[in-house]
Coordinates of C-alpha atoms in Angstrom, one line a residue:
Chain A
M26 CA -5.3 10.1 36.1
M27 CA -4.2 12.9 33.5
F28 CA -3.0 9.5 31.7
H29 CA -6.4 8.4 31.3
Q30 CA -7.9 10.7 28.8
S31 CA -10.9 9.2 26.9
I32 CA -11.6 9.4 23.6
L33 CA -14.8 10.2 24.6
N34 CA -15.2 13.6 25.5
T35 CA -17.9 13.3 27.3
D36 CA -18.7 17.0 29.5
A37 CA -17.6 18.8 26.3
T38 CA -20.7 20.4 24.2
G39 CA -19.3 19.0 21.5
I40 CA -15.6 18.1 19.7
A41 CA -14.8 21.3 17.3
I42 CA -14.1 19.9 13.9
E43 CA -11.2 22.3 12.1
W44 CA -12.5 21.4 8.5
D45 CA -9.7 23.3 7.1
R46 CA -7.4 20.9 8.3
L47 CA -9.1 17.5 7.8
A48 CA -9.7 19.2 4.5
P49 CA -7.3 16.6 2.3
V50 CA -9.2 13.4 3.9
L51 CA -12.7 14.5 3.5
I52 CA -12.5 15.8 -0.4
V53 CA -11.0 12.5 -1.6
L54 CA -13.7 10.4 1.1
G55 CA -16.6 13.3 0.3
A56 CA -15.8 12.7 -3.7
A57 CA -16.3 8.7 -3.6
V58 CA -19.3 8.7 -2.0
V59 CA -20.5 11.2 -4.6
A60 CA -19.0 8.4 -7.0
V61 CA -20.8 6.2 -5.3
L62 CA -24.1 7.9 -5.8
V63 CA -23.1 9.2 -9.5
E64 CA -23.1 5.2 -10.5
A65 CA -26.4 4.3 -9.4
F66 CA -27.6 7.9 -11.1
V67 CA -25.9 8.9 -13.9
P68 CA -27.0 7.3 -17.6
R69 CA -24.3 4.5 -18.4
K70 CA -23.3 6.7 -21.5
A71 CA -21.4 9.0 -19.2
R72 CA -20.9 7.5 -16.2
R73 CA -16.7 6.8 -17.1
P74 CA -16.2 10.4 -18.4
V75 CA -18.3 11.8 -14.9
Q76 CA -16.3 9.4 -13.0
I77 CA -12.8 10.6 -14.2
I78 CA -13.7 14.4 -13.9
L79 CA -15.1 14.1 -10.6
S80 CA -12.3 11.9 -9.2
I81 CA -9.1 13.3 -10.7
L82 CA -10.8 16.6 -9.9
A83 CA -10.6 15.8 -6.2
V84 CA -7.6 14.4 -5.6
V85 CA -6.5 17.6 -7.5
A86 CA -7.8 19.8 -5.2
S87 CA -6.9 17.9 -2.4
G88 CA -3.5 17.3 -3.2
L89 CA -3.2 21.4 -3.1
M90 CA -5.0 21.6 -0.4
T91 CA -1.6 19.5 1.7
L92 CA 0.2 21.5 -0.5
M93 CA -0.8 24.9 0.6
M94 CA -0.9 23.5 4.2
A95 CA 3.1 22.4 3.5
L96 CA 4.4 25.4 2.7
A97 CA 2.8 26.7 5.6
P98 CA 3.4 24.4 8.0
S99 CA 3.6 26.2 11.1
D100 CA 0.1 27.8 11.1
Y101 CA -1.6 23.8 10.5
I102 CA 0.5 21.7 12.1
S103 CA -2.2 20.8 15.4
N104 CA -2.1 17.1 17.3
T105 CA -5.6 18.0 18.6
V106 CA -7.7 18.0 15.1
A107 CA -11.1 16.9 15.3
G108 CA -10.8 16.0 18.9
V109 CA -8.0 14.4 19.4
A110 CA -8.0 11.6 16.6
V111 CA -5.9 12.9 14.2
N112 CA -2.5 14.4 13.8
L113 CA -1.4 17.0 11.7
D114 CA 2.6 16.2 11.9
P115 CA 4.9 18.8 9.4
A116 CA 6.2 15.2 8.2
A117 CA 2.6 13.5 7.8
L118 CA 1.3 16.8 6.1
Y119 CA 4.7 15.7 3.7
I120 CA 3.3 11.9 3.5
Q121 CA 0.0 13.0 2.4
L122 CA 1.2 15.4 -0.1
A123 CA 3.2 12.6 -1.6
V124 CA 0.2 10.3 -1.9
A125 CA -1.7 12.5 -3.5
T126 CA 1.2 12.6 -6.3
S127 CA 0.9 9.4 -7.2
A128 CA -2.3 8.9 -6.6
L129 CA -3.1 11.7 -9.1
L130 CA -0.4 10.4 -12.1
G131 CA -1.8 6.4 -11.1
L132 CA -5.8 7.9 -11.9
L133 CA -4.5 9.3 -15.0
V134 CA -2.9 4.8 -16.2
I135 CA -5.7 4.1 -14.5
A136 CA -8.9 5.5 -15.9
D137 CA -6.8 5.3 -19.7
R138 CA -7.8 3.1 -22.6
T139 CA -6.2 2.0 -25.8
V140 CA -8.0 3.4 -29.5
Q141 CA -9.8 1.2 -29.8
G142 CA -12.2 1.9 -25.8
E143 CA -10.6 -1.4 -23.7
D144 CA -9.2 -0.3 -20.3
A145 CA -7.9 -2.7 -18.1
F146 CA -10.7 -4.0 -16.4
T147 CA -13.2 -6.2 -17.0
P148 CA -16.4 -5.4 -18.1
Q149 CA -18.2 -7.8 -15.2
A150 CA -16.0 -8.7 -12.6
A151 CA -18.9 -11.0 -11.2
S152 CA -18.9 -12.9 -14.2
V153 CA -17.0 -16.2 -14.6
P154 CA -14.2 -15.6 -16.7
G155 CA -14.3 -17.4 -20.3
S156 CA -18.0 -17.7 -20.0
E157 CA -20.6 -16.8 -22.0
Y158 CA -21.9 -13.7 -19.8
E159 CA -19.0 -12.0 -19.8
D160 CA -18.5 -12.5 -23.4
Q161 CA -22.0 -10.1 -23.6
A162 CA -20.9 -8.2 -21.6
R163 CA -18.1 -7.3 -23.9
R164 CA -19.6 -7.1 -26.6
A165 CA -22.6 -5.0 -25.3
G166 CA -19.6 -2.7 -24.3
L167 CA -20.2 -2.6 -21.0
V168 CA -17.3 -0.6 -18.7
Q169 CA -15.8 -0.7 -15.4
T170 CA -16.6 2.3 -13.6
D171 CA -16.8 0.8 -10.3
V172 CA -12.7 1.4 -10.3
Y173 CA -13.3 4.8 -9.5
P174 CA -15.0 4.9 -6.6
L175 CA -12.9 2.1 -5.2
V176 CA -9.3 4.1 -5.8
L177 CA -10.9 7.1 -4.7
F178 CA -12.0 5.7 -0.9
A179 CA -8.4 4.2 -1.1
T180 CA -7.2 6.8 -1.7
G181 CA -9.1 8.6 1.3
G182 CA -8.1 5.8 3.6
M183 CA -4.2 6.3 2.8
M184 CA -4.9 10.2 3.3
L185 CA -5.9 9.2 6.5
F186 CA -3.7 6.3 8.1
P187 CA -0.6 8.2 8.7
V188 CA -2.3 10.9 10.8
A189 CA -4.2 8.7 12.8
G190 CA -3.4 10.2 16.2
D191 CA -5.3 7.5 18.2
L192 CA -4.6 3.4 17.3
L193 CA -8.7 3.2 16.9
T194 CA -8.6 5.8 13.8
M195 CA -4.9 4.0 12.8
F196 CA -7.1 1.0 12.5
V197 CA -10.1 1.9 10.2
A198 CA -7.5 4.3 7.8
L199 CA -6.1 1.0 7.7
E200 CA -9.5 -1.2 6.8
V201 CA -10.6 2.2 4.5
L202 CA -7.0 1.5 2.0
S203 CA -7.2 -2.0 2.2
L204 CA -10.6 -3.6 1.3
P205 CA -10.7 -1.8 -1.9
L206 CA -7.4 -2.8 -2.7
Y207 CA -8.7 -6.2 -2.8
L208 CA -11.5 -6.1 -4.6
L209 CA -9.1 -4.0 -7.7
S210 CA -6.6 -6.1 -7.4
G211 CA -9.4 -9.0 -9.0
M212 CA -10.3 -6.6 -11.8
A213 CA -8.3 -7.2 -14.7
R214 CA -9.4 -7.5 -18.2
H215 CA -6.9 -10.1 -19.5
R216 CA -5.8 -12.7 -17.0
R217 CA -8.7 -13.1 -15.2
L218 CA -7.7 -16.3 -12.8
L219 CA -4.0 -15.2 -12.3
S220 CA -6.1 -11.5 -10.9
Q221 CA -8.6 -13.4 -8.8
E222 CA -5.3 -15.4 -7.4
A223 CA -4.1 -12.1 -6.0
S224 CA -7.0 -10.9 -4.8
L225 CA -7.6 -13.5 -2.5
K226 CA -4.5 -13.8 -1.6
Y227 CA -3.7 -10.8 -0.8
F228 CA -7.4 -10.6 1.1
L229 CA -6.6 -13.6 3.3
L230 CA -2.8 -12.4 3.5
G231 CA -4.2 -8.4 4.3
A232 CA -7.1 -8.9 6.9
F233 CA -4.5 -11.7 9.0
A234 CA -2.2 -8.5 9.4
S235 CA -4.9 -6.1 10.3
A236 CA -5.9 -8.7 12.9
F237 CA -2.3 -8.5 14.7
F238 CA -2.5 -5.1 13.9
L239 CA -5.5 -4.9 16.2
F240 CA -4.7 -7.6 18.8
G241 CA -2.1 -5.5 19.5
S242 CA -4.0 -2.4 20.0
A243 CA -5.5 -4.1 22.3
W244 CA -2.8 -4.9 24.5
V245 CA -1.0 -1.4 24.1
F246 CA -4.3 -0.4 25.1
G247 CA -4.4 -2.9 28.3
A248 CA -0.9 -1.6 29.5
T249 CA -2.0 2.0 28.9
G250 CA -4.8 2.6 29.8
S251 CA -5.5 5.1 26.2
L252 CA -5.8 5.0 22.6
N253 CA -4.2 8.2 22.2
L254 CA -0.9 8.1 20.8
Y255 CA 0.6 10.8 22.6
V256 CA -0.9 9.1 26.0
I257 CA 0.3 6.1 24.8
A258 CA 4.3 7.4 24.2
G259 CA 3.9 8.9 27.9
S260 CA 2.9 6.1 29.4
M261 CA 5.8 4.5 28.3
T262 CA 8.3 6.7 29.3
E263 CA 7.0 5.6 33.1
L264 CA 6.5 1.7 31.9
G265 CA 9.8 1.5 30.4
M266 CA 10.0 -2.1 29.5
D267 CA 6.3 -3.2 30.2
P268 CA 6.2 -7.3 28.8
I269 CA 2.1 -6.3 28.0
L270 CA 2.8 -3.5 25.7
L271 CA 6.1 -4.2 23.8
V272 CA 3.9 -7.3 22.8
G273 CA 1.3 -4.5 21.9
V274 CA 3.8 -2.7 20.1
I275 CA 5.5 -5.2 18.6
L276 CA 2.6 -6.4 16.5
I277 CA 1.7 -3.1 15.9
C278 CA 5.0 -3.5 14.3
V279 CA 4.2 -6.9 12.4
G280 CA 0.5 -5.3 10.6
L281 CA 2.8 -2.6 9.2
F282 CA 5.9 -4.1 7.9
F283 CA 2.5 -6.6 6.3
K284 CA 1.3 -3.1 4.4
V285 CA 5.3 -1.4 3.7
G286 CA 6.7 -5.5 1.9
A287 CA 8.7 -6.1 4.4
V288 CA 10.6 -9.3 5.0
P289 CA 9.5 -12.0 6.0
F290 CA 5.9 -10.3 5.9
H291 CA 6.5 -9.9 2.3
S292 CA 4.8 -12.7 0.6
W293 CA 1.6 -11.5 -0.8
T294 CA 3.7 -9.2 -2.6
P295 CA 5.0 -10.9 -5.7
D296 CA 1.8 -12.7 -6.4
V297 CA -0.1 -9.2 -5.7
Y298 CA 1.9 -7.3 -7.9
Q299 CA 2.2 -9.7 -10.5
G300 CA -1.7 -10.9 -10.1
A301 CA -3.1 -7.6 -10.1
P302 CA -4.6 -5.3 -13.4
T303 CA -1.2 -3.1 -14.1
P304 CA -2.7 0.1 -13.3
I305 CA -3.8 -0.5 -10.2
T306 CA -0.1 -2.2 -9.6
G307 CA 1.4 1.1 -9.8
F308 CA -1.2 3.3 -7.6
M309 CA -1.3 -0.1 -4.7
A310 CA 3.0 -0.1 -5.5
A311 CA 3.7 3.2 -5.3
C312 CA 0.8 4.5 -2.4
T313 CA 0.1 2.0 -0.6
K314 CA 3.8 2.2 0.3
I315 CA 4.2 5.5 0.7
A316 CA 0.8 5.9 3.6
A317 CA 2.0 2.4 5.0
F318 CA 5.5 4.1 5.8
G319 CA 3.8 7.3 6.7
A320 CA 1.8 5.2 9.5
L321 CA 5.2 3.2 10.5
L322 CA 6.7 6.9 11.0
R323 CA 4.3 8.1 13.1
V324 CA 4.2 4.7 15.8
L325 CA 7.9 4.6 15.7
Y326 CA 8.7 8.5 16.2
S327 CA 6.1 9.6 18.1
V328 CA 4.5 6.7 20.0
V329 CA 8.6 4.4 21.2
P330 CA 11.4 6.6 21.0
S331 CA 11.5 5.7 24.5
L332 CA 11.9 2.0 23.3
K333 CA 14.1 2.9 20.4
V334 CA 17.3 1.1 22.0
D335 CA 15.7 -2.2 23.0
L336 CA 13.7 -2.3 18.8
K337 CA 16.7 -0.7 17.2
P338 CA 18.4 -4.4 17.0
A339 CA 14.8 -6.3 15.7
L340 CA 14.8 -3.0 13.4
W341 CA 17.9 -3.6 11.9
T342 CA 17.4 -6.9 11.8
V343 CA 14.0 -6.6 9.4
A344 CA 16.0 -3.7 6.9
I345 CA 18.7 -5.9 6.0
L346 CA 16.7 -8.9 5.7
T347 CA 14.5 -7.2 3.7
M348 CA 17.1 -5.5 1.5
V349 CA 19.0 -8.5 1.5
L350 CA 16.0 -10.9 0.0
G351 CA 14.6 -8.9 -2.1
T352 CA 17.8 -8.4 -4.1
V353 CA 18.7 -11.7 -4.7
V354 CA 14.8 -13.1 -4.7
G355 CA 14.7 -10.4 -7.4
V356 CA 17.9 -11.1 -9.6
V357 CA 16.3 -14.8 -10.7
Q358 CA 13.1 -13.1 -12.0
Q359 CA 11.2 -13.4 -15.6
D360 CA 8.4 -11.9 -15.7
V361 CA 9.3 -7.9 -15.2
K362 CA 6.1 -6.9 -13.1
R363 CA 7.4 -9.7 -10.8
M364 CA 10.7 -8.2 -10.6
L365 CA 9.9 -4.8 -9.6
A366 CA 7.2 -6.3 -6.7
Y367 CA 10.6 -8.2 -5.7
S368 CA 12.4 -4.3 -6.5
A369 CA 9.2 -3.2 -4.3
I370 CA 10.9 -4.9 -2.0
A371 CA 14.4 -4.2 -1.8
H372 CA 13.0 -0.6 -1.5
A373 CA 10.7 -1.2 1.4
G374 CA 14.7 -2.0 3.3
F375 CA 16.4 1.0 2.5
I376 CA 13.9 3.3 3.1
L377 CA 13.8 1.0 6.6
S378 CA 17.5 1.2 6.8
G379 CA 17.2 5.5 6.9
L380 CA 14.3 6.3 9.3
V381 CA 15.3 3.0 12.0
T382 CA 18.5 5.9 12.6
F383 CA 15.7 7.1 14.4
T384 CA 17.8 11.2 13.1
T385 CA 16.3 13.3 11.8
D386 CA 18.5 13.5 8.8
G387 CA 17.2 9.7 8.6
L388 CA 13.9 11.0 8.2
T389 CA 14.6 13.3 5.8
G390 CA 16.6 10.7 3.9
S391 CA 13.5 8.4 4.0
L392 CA 10.4 10.5 3.4
F393 CA 12.5 12.5 0.4
Y394 CA 12.8 7.9 -1.4
L395 CA 9.0 7.6 -0.4
F396 CA 8.1 10.2 -2.7
T397 CA 10.5 10.3 -5.3
Y398 CA 11.0 6.5 -5.2
G399 CA 6.2 6.1 -5.3
V400 CA 6.6 9.1 -8.1
A401 CA 9.0 6.7 -10.8
T402 CA 7.2 3.2 -9.7
V403 CA 3.8 4.9 -11.1
G404 CA 5.8 5.9 -14.4
G405 CA 7.1 2.4 -14.1
F406 CA 3.6 0.3 -14.3
G407 CA 2.4 3.2 -16.3
V408 CA 5.2 2.0 -19.2
I409 CA 3.8 -1.5 -18.2
A410 CA 0.5 -1.2 -19.2
L411 CA 1.2 0.0 -22.1
I412 CA 3.3 -3.0 -23.7
R413 CA 1.0 -5.3 -25.0
E414 CA 0.5 -8.8 -26.3
V415 CA 0.3 -9.2 -30.3
D416 CA -1.5 -11.9 -31.8
G417 CA -0.8 -13.5 -35.5
E418 CA -4.1 -11.9 -36.7
G419 CA -2.1 -8.4 -35.3
H420 CA -5.0 -8.4 -32.4
M421 CA -4.1 -6.9 -29.2
R422 CA -4.2 -9.3 -26.2
G423 CA -3.0 -8.4 -22.2
E424 CA 0.2 -7.4 -21.4
A425 CA 3.6 -8.9 -22.1
T426 CA 5.3 -8.9 -19.0
A427 CA 7.6 -11.8 -19.4
L428 CA 11.4 -10.4 -20.0
D429 CA 11.4 -12.4 -23.3
Q430 CA 8.7 -10.6 -24.3
W431 CA 10.3 -7.8 -23.8
R432 CA 13.2 -8.1 -26.4
G433 CA 14.4 -5.7 -28.7
L434 CA 11.5 -3.3 -27.4
G435 CA 13.9 -0.6 -28.2
R436 CA 13.2 -1.0 -31.7
R437 CA 10.0 -1.7 -31.4
S438 CA 9.1 0.7 -29.1
P439 CA 12.0 3.0 -28.9
V440 CA 10.3 6.0 -26.9
L441 CA 8.8 3.7 -23.7
A442 CA 11.9 1.8 -23.5
G443 CA 13.4 4.7 -22.9
A444 CA 11.3 5.9 -20.1
F445 CA 11.1 2.5 -18.8
S446 CA 15.1 2.4 -18.6
C447 CA 15.1 5.9 -16.6
F448 CA 13.0 4.3 -14.4
L449 CA 14.7 1.5 -14.2
L450 CA 17.8 4.0 -13.5
T451 CA 16.1 5.6 -10.5
F452 CA 16.0 2.4 -8.9
A453 CA 18.9 1.2 -8.9
G454 CA 19.8 4.8 -7.7
I455 CA 22.5 6.1 -10.8
P456 CA 23.3 9.9 -10.3
L457 CA 21.0 12.1 -12.3
T458 CA 18.0 10.3 -10.9
S459 CA 16.3 11.3 -8.1
G460 CA 16.6 7.8 -6.8
F461 CA 20.7 8.1 -6.4
V462 CA 19.5 11.1 -4.4
G463 CA 17.7 8.9 -2.2
K464 CA 20.0 6.3 -1.5
F465 CA 23.0 8.9 -0.9
A466 CA 20.7 10.3 1.4
V467 CA 19.5 7.2 3.5
F468 CA 22.7 5.3 3.7
S469 CA 25.3 8.6 4.6
A470 CA 22.5 8.8 7.1
A471 CA 22.9 5.8 8.0
F472 CA 26.9 5.6 8.4
G473 CA 26.4 8.9 10.2
D474 CA 24.2 7.4 13.3
G475 CA 26.6 4.9 13.1
A476 CA 24.6 1.9 11.5
W477 CA 27.2 0.1 9.3
A478 CA 25.5 -2.9 8.8
L479 CA 23.0 -1.2 7.5
G480 CA 24.8 1.4 4.7
L481 CA 27.3 -1.9 3.9
T482 CA 23.9 -3.8 3.3
G483 CA 22.8 -1.3 1.3
L484 CA 25.1 -0.8 -0.7
A485 CA 26.2 -4.4 -1.4
C486 CA 22.2 -4.9 -2.2
S487 CA 22.4 -1.7 -4.8
A488 CA 24.9 -2.8 -6.3
V489 CA 23.8 -6.3 -6.8
A490 CA 20.2 -5.2 -7.9
A491 CA 21.6 -2.7 -10.7
F492 CA 22.7 -6.3 -11.8
F493 CA 19.1 -6.8 -12.7
Y494 CA 17.5 -3.3 -13.6
F495 CA 20.5 -3.6 -15.8
R496 CA 19.8 -6.7 -17.6
V497 CA 16.3 -6.0 -18.3
I498 CA 18.1 -2.5 -20.8
V499 CA 20.0 -5.0 -21.9
V500 CA 17.0 -6.8 -23.4
M501 CA 15.6 -4.0 -24.7
F502 CA 18.3 -2.1 -26.4
F503 CA 20.4 -4.5 -27.0
S504 CA 19.1 -8.4 -27.9
G505 CA 18.6 -9.4 -31.4
E506 CA 15.1 -11.2 -31.6
P507 CA 14.6 -14.6 -29.8
A508 CA 15.5 -17.6 -31.9
Q509 CA 12.2 -19.4 -30.2
P510 CA 9.4 -17.2 -30.5
A511 CA 8.5 -15.9 -27.2
R512 CA 4.7 -17.4 -25.5
G513 CA 2.4 -15.5 -26.1
G514 CA 4.1 -12.9 -29.2
L515 CA 6.5 -10.2 -28.8
G516 CA 5.4 -6.9 -26.6
I517 CA 4.9 -3.4 -28.2
G518 CA 3.9 0.2 -27.6
V519 CA -0.2 0.6 -27.9
R520 CA -2.2 3.7 -28.6
T521 CA -4.0 4.8 -26.3
N522 CA -6.3 7.9 -25.5
G523 CA -2.8 9.6 -24.3
L524 CA -3.6 9.9 -20.2
T525 CA -0.8 7.2 -19.4
Q526 CA 1.2 8.9 -21.7
V527 CA 0.9 12.2 -20.1
A528 CA 1.2 10.3 -16.4
I529 CA 4.9 9.0 -17.6
T530 CA 5.7 12.3 -18.8
V531 CA 5.4 13.8 -15.5
A532 CA 6.8 11.1 -13.1
L533 CA 9.8 11.2 -16.0
A534 CA 10.3 14.8 -15.2
L535 CA 9.8 15.2 -11.8
T536 CA 12.4 12.3 -11.4
L537 CA 14.9 13.9 -13.6
V538 CA 14.4 17.5 -12.0
L539 CA 15.0 15.7 -8.2
G540 CA 17.9 13.6 -9.2
V541 CA 19.8 17.1 -10.9
V542 CA 18.3 19.8 -9.0
P543 CA 17.9 17.9 -5.6
G544 CA 18.5 20.7 -3.5
W545 CA 16.1 22.6 -3.4
F546 CA 13.5 19.6 -2.5
L547 CA 15.6 18.4 -0.2
D548 CA 15.5 22.0 1.7
F549 CA 11.0 21.5 1.1
T550 CA 11.3 18.0 2.8
Q551 CA 14.0 18.5 5.6
S552 CA 11.7 21.6 6.6
L553 CA 8.7 19.0 7.3
S554 CA 10.8 16.2 8.8
Y555 CA 9.5 16.6 12.1
F556 CA 7.4 15.3 14.3
I557 CA 4.9 17.2 17.1
M558 CA 6.1 16.0 20.3
P559 CA 3.3 16.4 22.9
Chain B
M28 CA -13.4 -13.5 37.5
T29 CA -10.3 -11.5 36.9
V30 CA -9.3 -9.5 33.7
T31 CA -7.0 -12.1 33.8
A32 CA -9.0 -14.5 32.9
Y33 CA -10.6 -13.0 30.2
L34 CA -7.0 -12.4 28.8
I35 CA -5.7 -15.1 28.6
L36 CA -9.2 -16.4 26.5
A37 CA -8.2 -14.0 24.7
S38 CA -4.9 -14.8 24.1
V39 CA -6.0 -18.9 23.0
L40 CA -9.0 -17.4 20.3
F41 CA -6.4 -15.6 19.0
T42 CA -4.1 -18.0 18.6
I43 CA -6.5 -21.1 17.6
G44 CA -7.8 -17.9 14.6
A45 CA -4.5 -17.6 14.2
T46 CA -3.2 -21.6 13.5
T47 CA -5.8 -21.7 11.6
V48 CA -5.4 -19.5 8.2
L49 CA -2.0 -20.8 9.1
V50 CA -2.8 -24.6 8.7
R51 CA -6.0 -24.7 6.7
R52 CA -6.2 -24.7 3.2
N53 CA -10.1 -24.1 3.0
A54 CA -10.6 -20.0 2.0
I55 CA -13.4 -20.4 4.0
V56 CA -11.9 -21.6 6.6
M57 CA -8.8 -19.6 6.7
F58 CA -10.9 -16.7 7.0
M59 CA -13.4 -18.0 9.9
G60 CA -10.0 -18.2 11.3
V61 CA -9.0 -14.5 10.7
E62 CA -12.3 -13.3 12.0
L63 CA -11.7 -15.4 15.3
M64 CA -8.8 -13.4 15.8
L65 CA -10.7 -10.6 15.2
N66 CA -12.7 -11.6 18.2
A67 CA -10.4 -12.2 20.2
A68 CA -9.3 -8.9 19.7
N69 CA -13.1 -7.3 21.0
L70 CA -13.0 -9.6 23.6
A71 CA -9.4 -8.1 25.2
F72 CA -10.5 -4.4 24.6
L73 CA -13.2 -5.4 26.8
A74 CA -11.6 -6.8 29.6
F75 CA -9.5 -3.9 29.1
S76 CA -12.2 -1.4 28.9
R77 CA -13.3 -2.9 32.2
M78 CA -10.2 -2.7 34.0
Y79 CA -9.9 0.9 33.4
G80 CA -13.6 1.9 34.0
T81 CA -13.3 3.5 30.9
L82 CA -15.9 3.0 27.6
D83 CA -12.4 3.1 25.1
G84 CA -12.1 -0.5 24.6
Q85 CA -16.0 -0.7 24.8
L86 CA -15.6 1.8 21.5
A87 CA -13.1 0.5 20.0
A88 CA -15.0 -3.4 19.8
F89 CA -17.7 -1.8 18.2
F90 CA -15.8 0.0 15.3
V91 CA -13.9 -3.6 15.3
M92 CA -17.7 -4.7 14.6
V93 CA -18.4 -2.6 11.7
V94 CA -15.0 -3.1 10.2
A95 CA -15.1 -7.2 10.5
A96 CA -18.7 -6.9 8.7
A97 CA -17.1 -5.1 6.2
E98 CA -14.2 -7.5 5.4
V99 CA -16.8 -10.2 5.5
V100 CA -18.9 -8.6 2.9
V101 CA -14.9 -7.9 0.7
G102 CA -14.4 -11.4 1.4
L103 CA -17.0 -13.5 0.6
A104 CA -17.3 -11.7 -3.0
I105 CA -13.9 -12.5 -3.4
I106 CA -13.9 -16.3 -2.3
V107 CA -17.9 -16.8 -4.2
S108 CA -16.2 -15.4 -7.8
L109 CA -13.2 -16.9 -7.1
F110 CA -15.2 -20.3 -6.4
R111 CA -17.4 -20.0 -9.6
T112 CA -14.6 -19.5 -11.3
R113 CA -12.9 -23.2 -10.5
R114 CA -15.3 -25.0 -8.2
T115 CA -13.1 -25.1 -5.3
V116 CA -12.0 -22.9 -2.5
S117 CA -8.9 -24.5 -1.5
V118 CA -5.6 -21.9 -2.1
D119 CA -3.3 -25.1 -2.2
D120 CA -5.2 -26.1 -5.6
E121 CA -2.6 -25.1 -9.0
S122 CA -1.6 -21.9 -8.1
L123 CA -0.7 -20.1 -11.3
M124 CA 1.7 -17.6 -10.1
R125 CA 5.3 -19.4 -10.2
H126 CA 7.7 -18.5 -7.1

């Protein structure tokens, strides 16, 4: 049968590997392997600078390769890279570019440390919190540098996830991006119990979701006889509503919905966002969301378009529930990181409402939204990473994340508070920020497709969400000192080596530029808003 | 035996695994539930592979085994570090985060 083309290309003497097209993924994964060797062989003192330079260079090189391909997509798009394991679609290229951009900004925040030389990670992740061993490690000045190879492996997985050409590659990429993140979530320097709890929850629920993805892949393989996405798409037009196929597709979507944090598979998001070290939260919130939406887009647009009429009601329900739940529960949060976690859920709903229209406009809107949301998220969590508690003797402690501790921040650290306000305004979708352009593009696509329920829910949720973003701005700028001193002391901006400030500045610049003059970037996005059809 | 029998077995194993994750409160046992789900998927892959007479499903099963091994390494590391801190692996004990 023509459709039953195998992954194993047994008659060929070898599979041609298009190194240039795979370079963005391979550079990052190669650098990750080198970084592991650096951990083993480079002397302790030199390790940190070497790791930082290596990882930043790798992500920059990978991002530039992707940008080069995205500027001349017709020369590079191909659905037969590395056999048939990788499909380099224009939309996937755009996702790769967005992942590389956010990962670079995220890395800057991760690599930063205070002028006292304290980064966000525990010196010895294996030590028991509060033990003598931990104390010794801290006093010996040990530095956690395992973070960099882990971040590179995760980034490599994220770059591969949206371009995977078969379900097996997709599953492996999913695990390559997830496993390092489970570990990274548990490495916070302060509040280690919370961090370990986040790590365990993320791991158990993440592994549970990947099992669903895998079982779904098995059923799809059973129904179509192949794991290749195009072959599956071809069989789908033949088979139509085959129950085995439908069950498989739904299980795959469950796995992907978990990764993007859509209701009802969102329950890990608040705990993990709150517990993980803040720079990791920023990296994960931006890059995982982009990469997972990339994979979801690929499944929805190039595999199941023949089932879209049947799937639309379910997808609409998920999008509406996600928007409503994220917004409503976000309103009552008293912790800044937790509030941004619920905001992340709501944003997943906004992005979904664009892409479930299955139109080019919806795809363009969702892609643009993903890019701008990722950049602003890294910037926002970068600010949170800098706002620390100060105890009575003036020692810096962990991050001040309770909303009470942010009272009057506009007077203590006006620049940081101002930057954070801009990020909140873009999350709220206020005109002249990139968030407004993204929301406008997504909702106009929904209305254009006749999805009034989606568009109206989206608008209502945006209005409610704006309330809790503005509340933070009011707390920062217009509220006096609290009557009772906040638990843990008030937050204040900490002095660091300046890498986070660079990341925040770039994120802020992108947010404002794409908000004021979005036209050229929307055109660029639109030029990449399609998938190659077999 | 026909392929159907294997598929029913795979589904039963998957359901048992998923129920274990949802019902049990011991992190290690929940993790075993996840492993059972992965192996159920493997069984389904192999049964379908046999049905089609291609090697794709067997190939997938090998990849899944490698990934599952990597997952055990990461998962047990997380569970052990949590146990050393709290002396328990129950996921119900004192959740520190408020909803």
